[in-house]
PDB file of C-alpha atoms in Angstrom:
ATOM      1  CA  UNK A 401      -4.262  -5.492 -13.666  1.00 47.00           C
ATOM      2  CA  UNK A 402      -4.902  -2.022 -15.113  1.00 58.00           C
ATOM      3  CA  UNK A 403      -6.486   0.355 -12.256  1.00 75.00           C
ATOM      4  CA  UNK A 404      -9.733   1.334 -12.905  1.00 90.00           C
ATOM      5  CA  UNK A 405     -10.145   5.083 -13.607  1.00 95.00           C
ATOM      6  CA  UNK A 406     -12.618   7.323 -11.285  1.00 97.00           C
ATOM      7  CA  UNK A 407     -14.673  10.044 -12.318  1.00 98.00           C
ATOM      8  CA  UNK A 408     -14.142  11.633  -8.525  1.00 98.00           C
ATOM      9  CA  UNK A 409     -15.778  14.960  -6.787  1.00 98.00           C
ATOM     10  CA  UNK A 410     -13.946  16.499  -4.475  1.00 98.00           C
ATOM     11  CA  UNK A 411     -16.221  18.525  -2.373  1.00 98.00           C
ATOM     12  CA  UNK A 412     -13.753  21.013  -0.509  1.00 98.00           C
ATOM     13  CA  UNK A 413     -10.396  22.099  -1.980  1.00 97.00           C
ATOM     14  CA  UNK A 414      -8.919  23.419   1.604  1.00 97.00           C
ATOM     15  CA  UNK A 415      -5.795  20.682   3.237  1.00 98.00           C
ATOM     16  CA  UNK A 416      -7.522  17.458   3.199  1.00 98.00           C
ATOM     17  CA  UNK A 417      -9.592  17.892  -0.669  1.00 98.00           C
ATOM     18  CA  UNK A 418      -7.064  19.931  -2.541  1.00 98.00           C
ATOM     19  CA  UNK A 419      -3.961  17.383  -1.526  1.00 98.00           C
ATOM     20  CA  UNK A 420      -6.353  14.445  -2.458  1.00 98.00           C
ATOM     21  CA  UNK A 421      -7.842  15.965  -5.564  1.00 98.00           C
ATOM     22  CA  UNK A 422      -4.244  16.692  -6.986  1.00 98.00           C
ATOM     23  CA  UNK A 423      -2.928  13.671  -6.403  1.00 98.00           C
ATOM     24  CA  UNK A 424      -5.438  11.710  -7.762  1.00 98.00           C
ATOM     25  CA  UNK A 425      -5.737  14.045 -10.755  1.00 98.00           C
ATOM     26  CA  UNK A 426      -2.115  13.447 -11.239  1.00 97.00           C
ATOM     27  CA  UNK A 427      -2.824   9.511 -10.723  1.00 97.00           C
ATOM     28  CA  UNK A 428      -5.301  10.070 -14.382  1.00 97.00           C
ATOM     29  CA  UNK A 429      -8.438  10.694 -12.568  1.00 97.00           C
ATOM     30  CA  UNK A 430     -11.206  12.507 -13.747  1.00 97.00           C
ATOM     31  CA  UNK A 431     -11.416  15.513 -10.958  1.00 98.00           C
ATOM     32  CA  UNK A 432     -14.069  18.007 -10.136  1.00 98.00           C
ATOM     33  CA  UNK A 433     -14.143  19.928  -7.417  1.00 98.00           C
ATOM     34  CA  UNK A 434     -17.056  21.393  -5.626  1.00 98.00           C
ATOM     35  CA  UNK A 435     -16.376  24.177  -3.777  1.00 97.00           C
ATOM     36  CA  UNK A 436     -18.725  26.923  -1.420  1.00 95.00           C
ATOM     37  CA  UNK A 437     -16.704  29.692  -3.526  1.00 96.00           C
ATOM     38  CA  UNK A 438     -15.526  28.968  -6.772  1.00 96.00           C
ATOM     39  CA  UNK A 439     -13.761  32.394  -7.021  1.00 95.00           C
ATOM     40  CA  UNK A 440     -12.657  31.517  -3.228  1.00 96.00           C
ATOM     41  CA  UNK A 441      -9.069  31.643  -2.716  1.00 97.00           C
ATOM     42  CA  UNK A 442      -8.823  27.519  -2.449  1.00 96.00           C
ATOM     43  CA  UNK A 443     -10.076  27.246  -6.121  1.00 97.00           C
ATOM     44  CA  UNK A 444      -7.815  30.352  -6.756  1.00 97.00           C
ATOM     45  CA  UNK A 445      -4.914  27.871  -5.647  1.00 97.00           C
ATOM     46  CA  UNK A 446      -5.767  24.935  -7.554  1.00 97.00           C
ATOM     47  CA  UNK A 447      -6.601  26.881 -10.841  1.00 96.00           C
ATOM     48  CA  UNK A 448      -3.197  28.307 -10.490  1.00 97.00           C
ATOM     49  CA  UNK A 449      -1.312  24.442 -10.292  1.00 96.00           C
ATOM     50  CA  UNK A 450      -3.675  22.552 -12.749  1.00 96.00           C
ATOM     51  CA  UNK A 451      -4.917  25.504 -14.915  1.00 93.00           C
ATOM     52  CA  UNK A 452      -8.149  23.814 -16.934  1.00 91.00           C
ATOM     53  CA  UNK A 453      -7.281  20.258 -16.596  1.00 94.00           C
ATOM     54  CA  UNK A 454      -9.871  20.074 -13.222  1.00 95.00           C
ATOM     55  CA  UNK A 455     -12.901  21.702 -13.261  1.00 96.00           C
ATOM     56  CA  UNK A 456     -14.281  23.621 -10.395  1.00 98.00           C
ATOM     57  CA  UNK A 457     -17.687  24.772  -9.734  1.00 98.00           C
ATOM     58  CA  UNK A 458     -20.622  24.758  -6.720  1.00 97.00           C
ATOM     59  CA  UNK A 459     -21.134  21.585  -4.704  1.00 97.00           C
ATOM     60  CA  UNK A 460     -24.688  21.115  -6.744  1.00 96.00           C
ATOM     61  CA  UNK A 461     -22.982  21.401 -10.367  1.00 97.00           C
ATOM     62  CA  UNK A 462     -20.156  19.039  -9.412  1.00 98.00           C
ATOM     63  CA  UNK A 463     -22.409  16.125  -8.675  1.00 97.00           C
ATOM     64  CA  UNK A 464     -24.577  16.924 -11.606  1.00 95.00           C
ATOM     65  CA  UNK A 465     -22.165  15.175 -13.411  1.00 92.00           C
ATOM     66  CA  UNK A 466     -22.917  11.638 -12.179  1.00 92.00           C
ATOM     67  CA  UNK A 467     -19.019  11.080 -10.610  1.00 97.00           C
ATOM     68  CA  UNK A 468     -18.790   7.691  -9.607  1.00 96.00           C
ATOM     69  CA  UNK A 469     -17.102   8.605  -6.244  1.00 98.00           C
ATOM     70  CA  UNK A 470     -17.493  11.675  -4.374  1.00 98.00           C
ATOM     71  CA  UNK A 471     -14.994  12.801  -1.699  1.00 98.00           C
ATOM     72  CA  UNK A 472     -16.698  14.722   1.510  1.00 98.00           C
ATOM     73  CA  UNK A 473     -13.698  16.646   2.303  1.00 98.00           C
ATOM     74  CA  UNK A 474     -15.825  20.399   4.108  1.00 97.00           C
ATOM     75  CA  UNK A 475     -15.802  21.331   7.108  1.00 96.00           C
ATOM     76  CA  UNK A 476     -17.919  18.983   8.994  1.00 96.00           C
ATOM     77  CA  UNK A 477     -20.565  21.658   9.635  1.00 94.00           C
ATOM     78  CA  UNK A 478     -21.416  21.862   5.884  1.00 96.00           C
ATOM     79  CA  UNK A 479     -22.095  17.952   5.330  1.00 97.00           C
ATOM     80  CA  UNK A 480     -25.759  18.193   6.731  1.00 96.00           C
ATOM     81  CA  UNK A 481     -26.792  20.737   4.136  1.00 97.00           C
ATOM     82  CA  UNK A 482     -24.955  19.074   1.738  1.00 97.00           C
ATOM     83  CA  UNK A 483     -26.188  15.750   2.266  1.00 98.00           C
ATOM     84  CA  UNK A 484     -29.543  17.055   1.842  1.00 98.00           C
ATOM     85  CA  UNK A 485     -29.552  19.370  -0.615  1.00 97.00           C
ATOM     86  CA  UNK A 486     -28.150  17.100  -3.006  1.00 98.00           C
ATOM     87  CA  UNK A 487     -29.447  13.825  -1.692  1.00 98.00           C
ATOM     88  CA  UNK A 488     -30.775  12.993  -5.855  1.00 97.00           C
ATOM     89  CA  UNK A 489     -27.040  13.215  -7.047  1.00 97.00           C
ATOM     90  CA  UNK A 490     -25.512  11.589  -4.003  1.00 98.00           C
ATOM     91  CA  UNK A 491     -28.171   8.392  -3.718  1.00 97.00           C
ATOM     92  CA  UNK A 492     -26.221   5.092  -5.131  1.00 96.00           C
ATOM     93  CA  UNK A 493     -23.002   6.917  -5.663  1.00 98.00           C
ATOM     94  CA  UNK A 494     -19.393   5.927  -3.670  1.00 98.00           C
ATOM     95  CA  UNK A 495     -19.184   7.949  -0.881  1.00 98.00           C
ATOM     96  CA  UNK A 496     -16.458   8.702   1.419  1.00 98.00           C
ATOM     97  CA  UNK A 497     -16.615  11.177   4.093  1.00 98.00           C
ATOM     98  CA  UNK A 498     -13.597  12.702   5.351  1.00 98.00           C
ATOM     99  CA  UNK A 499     -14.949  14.778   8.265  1.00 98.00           C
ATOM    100  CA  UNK A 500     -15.083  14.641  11.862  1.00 97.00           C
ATOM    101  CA  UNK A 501     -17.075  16.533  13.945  1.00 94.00           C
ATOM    102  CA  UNK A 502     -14.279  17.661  16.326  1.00 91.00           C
ATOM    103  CA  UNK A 503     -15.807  18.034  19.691  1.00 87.00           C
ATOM    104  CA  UNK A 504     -19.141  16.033  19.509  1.00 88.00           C
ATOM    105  CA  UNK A 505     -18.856  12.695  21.257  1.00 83.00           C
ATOM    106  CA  UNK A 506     -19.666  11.042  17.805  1.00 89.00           C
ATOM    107  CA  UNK A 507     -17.148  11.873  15.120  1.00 93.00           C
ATOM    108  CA  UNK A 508     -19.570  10.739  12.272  1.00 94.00           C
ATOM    109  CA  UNK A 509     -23.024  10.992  11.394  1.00 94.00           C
ATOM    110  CA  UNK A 510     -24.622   7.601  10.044  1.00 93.00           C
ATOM    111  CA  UNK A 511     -27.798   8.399  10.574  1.00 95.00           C
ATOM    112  CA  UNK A 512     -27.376  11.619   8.204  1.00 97.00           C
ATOM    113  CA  UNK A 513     -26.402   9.245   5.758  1.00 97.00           C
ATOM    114  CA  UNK A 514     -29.321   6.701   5.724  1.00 97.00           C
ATOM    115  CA  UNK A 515     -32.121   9.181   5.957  1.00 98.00           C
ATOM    116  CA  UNK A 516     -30.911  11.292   2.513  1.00 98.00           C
ATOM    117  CA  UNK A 517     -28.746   8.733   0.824  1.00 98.00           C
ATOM    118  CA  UNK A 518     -29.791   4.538   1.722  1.00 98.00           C
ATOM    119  CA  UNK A 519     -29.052   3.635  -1.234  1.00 98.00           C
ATOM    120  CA  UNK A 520     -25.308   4.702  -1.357  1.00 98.00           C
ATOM    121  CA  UNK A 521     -22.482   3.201  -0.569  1.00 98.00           C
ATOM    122  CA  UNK A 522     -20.667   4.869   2.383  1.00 98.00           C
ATOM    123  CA  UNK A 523     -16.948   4.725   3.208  1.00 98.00           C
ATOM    124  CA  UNK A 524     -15.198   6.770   6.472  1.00 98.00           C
ATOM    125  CA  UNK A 525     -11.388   7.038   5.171  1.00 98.00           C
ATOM    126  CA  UNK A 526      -8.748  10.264   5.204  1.00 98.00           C
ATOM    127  CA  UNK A 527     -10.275  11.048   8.497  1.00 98.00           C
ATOM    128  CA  UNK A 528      -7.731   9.360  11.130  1.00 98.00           C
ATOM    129  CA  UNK A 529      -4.625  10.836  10.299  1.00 98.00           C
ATOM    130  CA  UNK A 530      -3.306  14.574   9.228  1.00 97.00           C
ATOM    131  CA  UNK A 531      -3.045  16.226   5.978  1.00 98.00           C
ATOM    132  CA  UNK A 532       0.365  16.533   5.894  1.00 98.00           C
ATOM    133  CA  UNK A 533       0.913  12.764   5.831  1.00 98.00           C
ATOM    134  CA  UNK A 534      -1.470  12.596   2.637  1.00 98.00           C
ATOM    135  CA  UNK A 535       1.429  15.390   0.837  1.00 98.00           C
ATOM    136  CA  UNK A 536       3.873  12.403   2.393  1.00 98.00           C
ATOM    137  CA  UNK A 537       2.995   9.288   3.123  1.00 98.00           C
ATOM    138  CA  UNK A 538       6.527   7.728   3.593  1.00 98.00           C
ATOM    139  CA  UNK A 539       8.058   7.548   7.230  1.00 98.00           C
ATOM    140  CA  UNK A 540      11.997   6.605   6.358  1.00 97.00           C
ATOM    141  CA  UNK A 541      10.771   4.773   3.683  1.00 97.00           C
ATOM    142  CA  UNK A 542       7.684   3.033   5.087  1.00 97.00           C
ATOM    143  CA  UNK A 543       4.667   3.234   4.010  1.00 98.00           C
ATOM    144  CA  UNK A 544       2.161   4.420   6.075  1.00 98.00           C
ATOM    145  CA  UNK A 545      -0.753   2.607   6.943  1.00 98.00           C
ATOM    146  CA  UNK A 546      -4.872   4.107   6.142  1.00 98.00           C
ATOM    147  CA  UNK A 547      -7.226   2.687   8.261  1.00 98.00           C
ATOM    148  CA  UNK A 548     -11.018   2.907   6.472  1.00 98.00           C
ATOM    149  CA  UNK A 549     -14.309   0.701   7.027  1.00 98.00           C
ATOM    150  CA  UNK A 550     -16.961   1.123   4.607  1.00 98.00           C
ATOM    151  CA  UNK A 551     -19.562  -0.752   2.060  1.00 97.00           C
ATOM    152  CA  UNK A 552     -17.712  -4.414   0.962  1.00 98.00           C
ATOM    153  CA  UNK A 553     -19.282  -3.523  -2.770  1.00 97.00           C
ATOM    154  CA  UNK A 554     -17.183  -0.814  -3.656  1.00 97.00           C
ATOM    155  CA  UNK A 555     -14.141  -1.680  -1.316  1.00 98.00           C
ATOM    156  CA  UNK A 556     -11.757  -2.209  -4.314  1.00 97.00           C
ATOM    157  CA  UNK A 557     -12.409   0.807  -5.752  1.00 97.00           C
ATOM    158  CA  UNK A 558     -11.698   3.147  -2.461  1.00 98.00           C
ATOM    159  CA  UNK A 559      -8.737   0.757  -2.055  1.00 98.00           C
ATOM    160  CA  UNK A 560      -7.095   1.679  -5.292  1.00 98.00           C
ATOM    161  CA  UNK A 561      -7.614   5.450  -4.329  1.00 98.00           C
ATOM    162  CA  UNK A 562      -5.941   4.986  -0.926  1.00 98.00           C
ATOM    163  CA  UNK A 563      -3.232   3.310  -2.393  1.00 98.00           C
ATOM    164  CA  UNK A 564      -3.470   6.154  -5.435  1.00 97.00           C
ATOM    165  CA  UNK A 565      -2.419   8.790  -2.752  1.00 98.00           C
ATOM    166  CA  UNK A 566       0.729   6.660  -1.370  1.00 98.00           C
ATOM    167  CA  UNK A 567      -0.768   5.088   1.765  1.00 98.00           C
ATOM    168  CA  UNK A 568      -1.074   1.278   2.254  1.00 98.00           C
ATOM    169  CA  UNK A 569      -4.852   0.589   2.600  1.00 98.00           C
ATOM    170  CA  UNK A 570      -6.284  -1.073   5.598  1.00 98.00           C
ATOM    171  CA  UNK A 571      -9.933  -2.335   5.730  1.00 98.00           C
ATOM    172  CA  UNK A 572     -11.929  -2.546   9.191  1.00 98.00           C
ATOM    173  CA  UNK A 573     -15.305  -3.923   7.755  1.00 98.00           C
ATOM    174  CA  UNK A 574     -18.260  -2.004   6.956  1.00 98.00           C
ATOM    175  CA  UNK A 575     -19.286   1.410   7.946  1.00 97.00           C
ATOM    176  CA  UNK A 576     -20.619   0.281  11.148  1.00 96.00           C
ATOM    177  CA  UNK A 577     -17.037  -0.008  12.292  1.00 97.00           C
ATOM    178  CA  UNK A 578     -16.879   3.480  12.471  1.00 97.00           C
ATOM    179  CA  UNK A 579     -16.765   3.882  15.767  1.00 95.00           C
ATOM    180  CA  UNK A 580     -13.446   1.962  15.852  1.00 97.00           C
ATOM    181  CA  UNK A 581     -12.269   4.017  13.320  1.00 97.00           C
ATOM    182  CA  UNK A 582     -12.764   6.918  14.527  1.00 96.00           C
ATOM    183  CA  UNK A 583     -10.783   6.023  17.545  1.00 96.00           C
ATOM    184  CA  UNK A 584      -7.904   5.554  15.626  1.00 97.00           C
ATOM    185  CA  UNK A 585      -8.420   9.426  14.639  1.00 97.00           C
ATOM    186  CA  UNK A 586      -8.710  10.469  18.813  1.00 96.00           C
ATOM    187  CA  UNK A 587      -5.655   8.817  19.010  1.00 98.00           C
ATOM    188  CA  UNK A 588      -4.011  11.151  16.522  1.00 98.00           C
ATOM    189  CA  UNK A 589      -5.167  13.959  17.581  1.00 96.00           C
ATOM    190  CA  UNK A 590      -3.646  12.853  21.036  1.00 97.00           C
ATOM    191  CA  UNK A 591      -0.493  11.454  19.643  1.00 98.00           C
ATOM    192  CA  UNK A 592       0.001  14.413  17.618  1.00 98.00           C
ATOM    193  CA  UNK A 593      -1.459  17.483  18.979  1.00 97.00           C
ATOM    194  CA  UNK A 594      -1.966  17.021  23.181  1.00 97.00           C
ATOM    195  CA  UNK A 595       1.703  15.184  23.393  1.00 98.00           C
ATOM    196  CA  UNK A 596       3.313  17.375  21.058  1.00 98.00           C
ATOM    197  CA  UNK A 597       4.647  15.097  18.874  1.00 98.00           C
ATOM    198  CA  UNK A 598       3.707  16.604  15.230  1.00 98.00           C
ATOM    199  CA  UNK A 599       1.409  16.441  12.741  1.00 98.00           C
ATOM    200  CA  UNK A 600       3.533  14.442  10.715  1.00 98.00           C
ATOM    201  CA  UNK A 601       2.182  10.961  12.320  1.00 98.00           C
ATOM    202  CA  UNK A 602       0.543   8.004  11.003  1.00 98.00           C
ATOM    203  CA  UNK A 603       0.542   4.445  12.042  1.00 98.00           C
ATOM    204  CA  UNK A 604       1.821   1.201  10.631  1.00 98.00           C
ATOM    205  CA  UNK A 605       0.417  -2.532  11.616  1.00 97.00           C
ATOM    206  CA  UNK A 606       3.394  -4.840  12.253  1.00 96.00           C
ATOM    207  CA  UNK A 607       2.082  -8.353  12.200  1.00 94.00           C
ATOM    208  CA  UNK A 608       4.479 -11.798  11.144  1.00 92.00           C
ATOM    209  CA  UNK A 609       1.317 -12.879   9.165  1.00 83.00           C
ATOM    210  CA  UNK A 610       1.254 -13.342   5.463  1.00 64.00           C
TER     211      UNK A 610
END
């Protein structure tokens, strides 16, 4: 079966939205990226490797273009504003948010969600593991594994884009198993960063299940 082709904005074009962006760009995406500066030195960067084949403009003109998935990928302070500000373009469309509100004793913000945008469809995935893995996804030659919970509707689709990037997809439920998701991501940030161990860690499920 043919994959389906995304018309995807990328909202942030730092680590996590520029390595996503350009991979699924080079996957034969349609890419936009939405950006705080579009003169910034982030859209500088990606001009430089993709030249015209992405466009790149403010958050507002990105989503003006009815994508059919957009990619939350700002720091997490900017998703409120977002969120609101655009909550016309973003209601009904694929969502999946990226951030995590490092410090805060909840990582994500549902509620956010169903006040501006009830009638999307909301996805947590890229959020539990480090950038670097997205650039390389292989450990020795095994896959790593993407933990991601969001709306059963549009699962395929945010399937074939986790997949798209090199990671093998693994699907928690709905977005109210966020929470459990974003355990997984504490435990990175432990695993990685508090034991030392790099930022070049990801997980793998090991079961002798078909």
């Amino acid at each position: 079966m043919t994959e389906e082709k995304q018309i995807i904005a990328v909202l942030g074009a730092s680590n996590i939205g520029g390595t996503l962006g350009r991979k699924w760009h080079a996957a034969g995406h349609t890419v936009a990226f939405g950006v705080s500066d579009p003169q910034g030195k982030n859209a500088q960067a990606i001009r430089a490797d993709l030249g015209n084949a992405v466009s790149i403009g403010t958050t507002t003109e990105v989503l003006r273009t009815n994508p059919n998935v957009v990619l939350i990928a700002t720091p997490p302070t900017a998703v409120s504003e977002i969120v609101s500000a655009n909550a016309a373009h973003l209601n009904g469309r694929t969502i999946i948010d990226a951030t995590n509100r490092i410090g805060e004793a909840v990582l994500y913000d549902q509620q956010l969600f169903q006040r501006y945008v009830p009638k999307a469809h909301i996805f947590r995935a890229f959020n539990t593991l480090g950038w670097e893995n997205f650039v390389n996804p292989l450990f020795d030659g095994v896959q790593a594994d993407l933990f991601f919970c969001g709306a059963p509707a549009r699962r395929a689709a945010v399937d074939a884009l986790i997949r798209g990037i090199g990671l093998n997809p693994i699907y928690l439920g709905d977005v109210d198993q966020a929470e459990l998701l974003d355990g997984i991501t504490k435990l990175w940030f432990t695993l990685a960063l508090k034991q030392g161990k790099g930022r070049h860690l990801a997980f793998k499920v090991l079961t002798d299940q078909a």
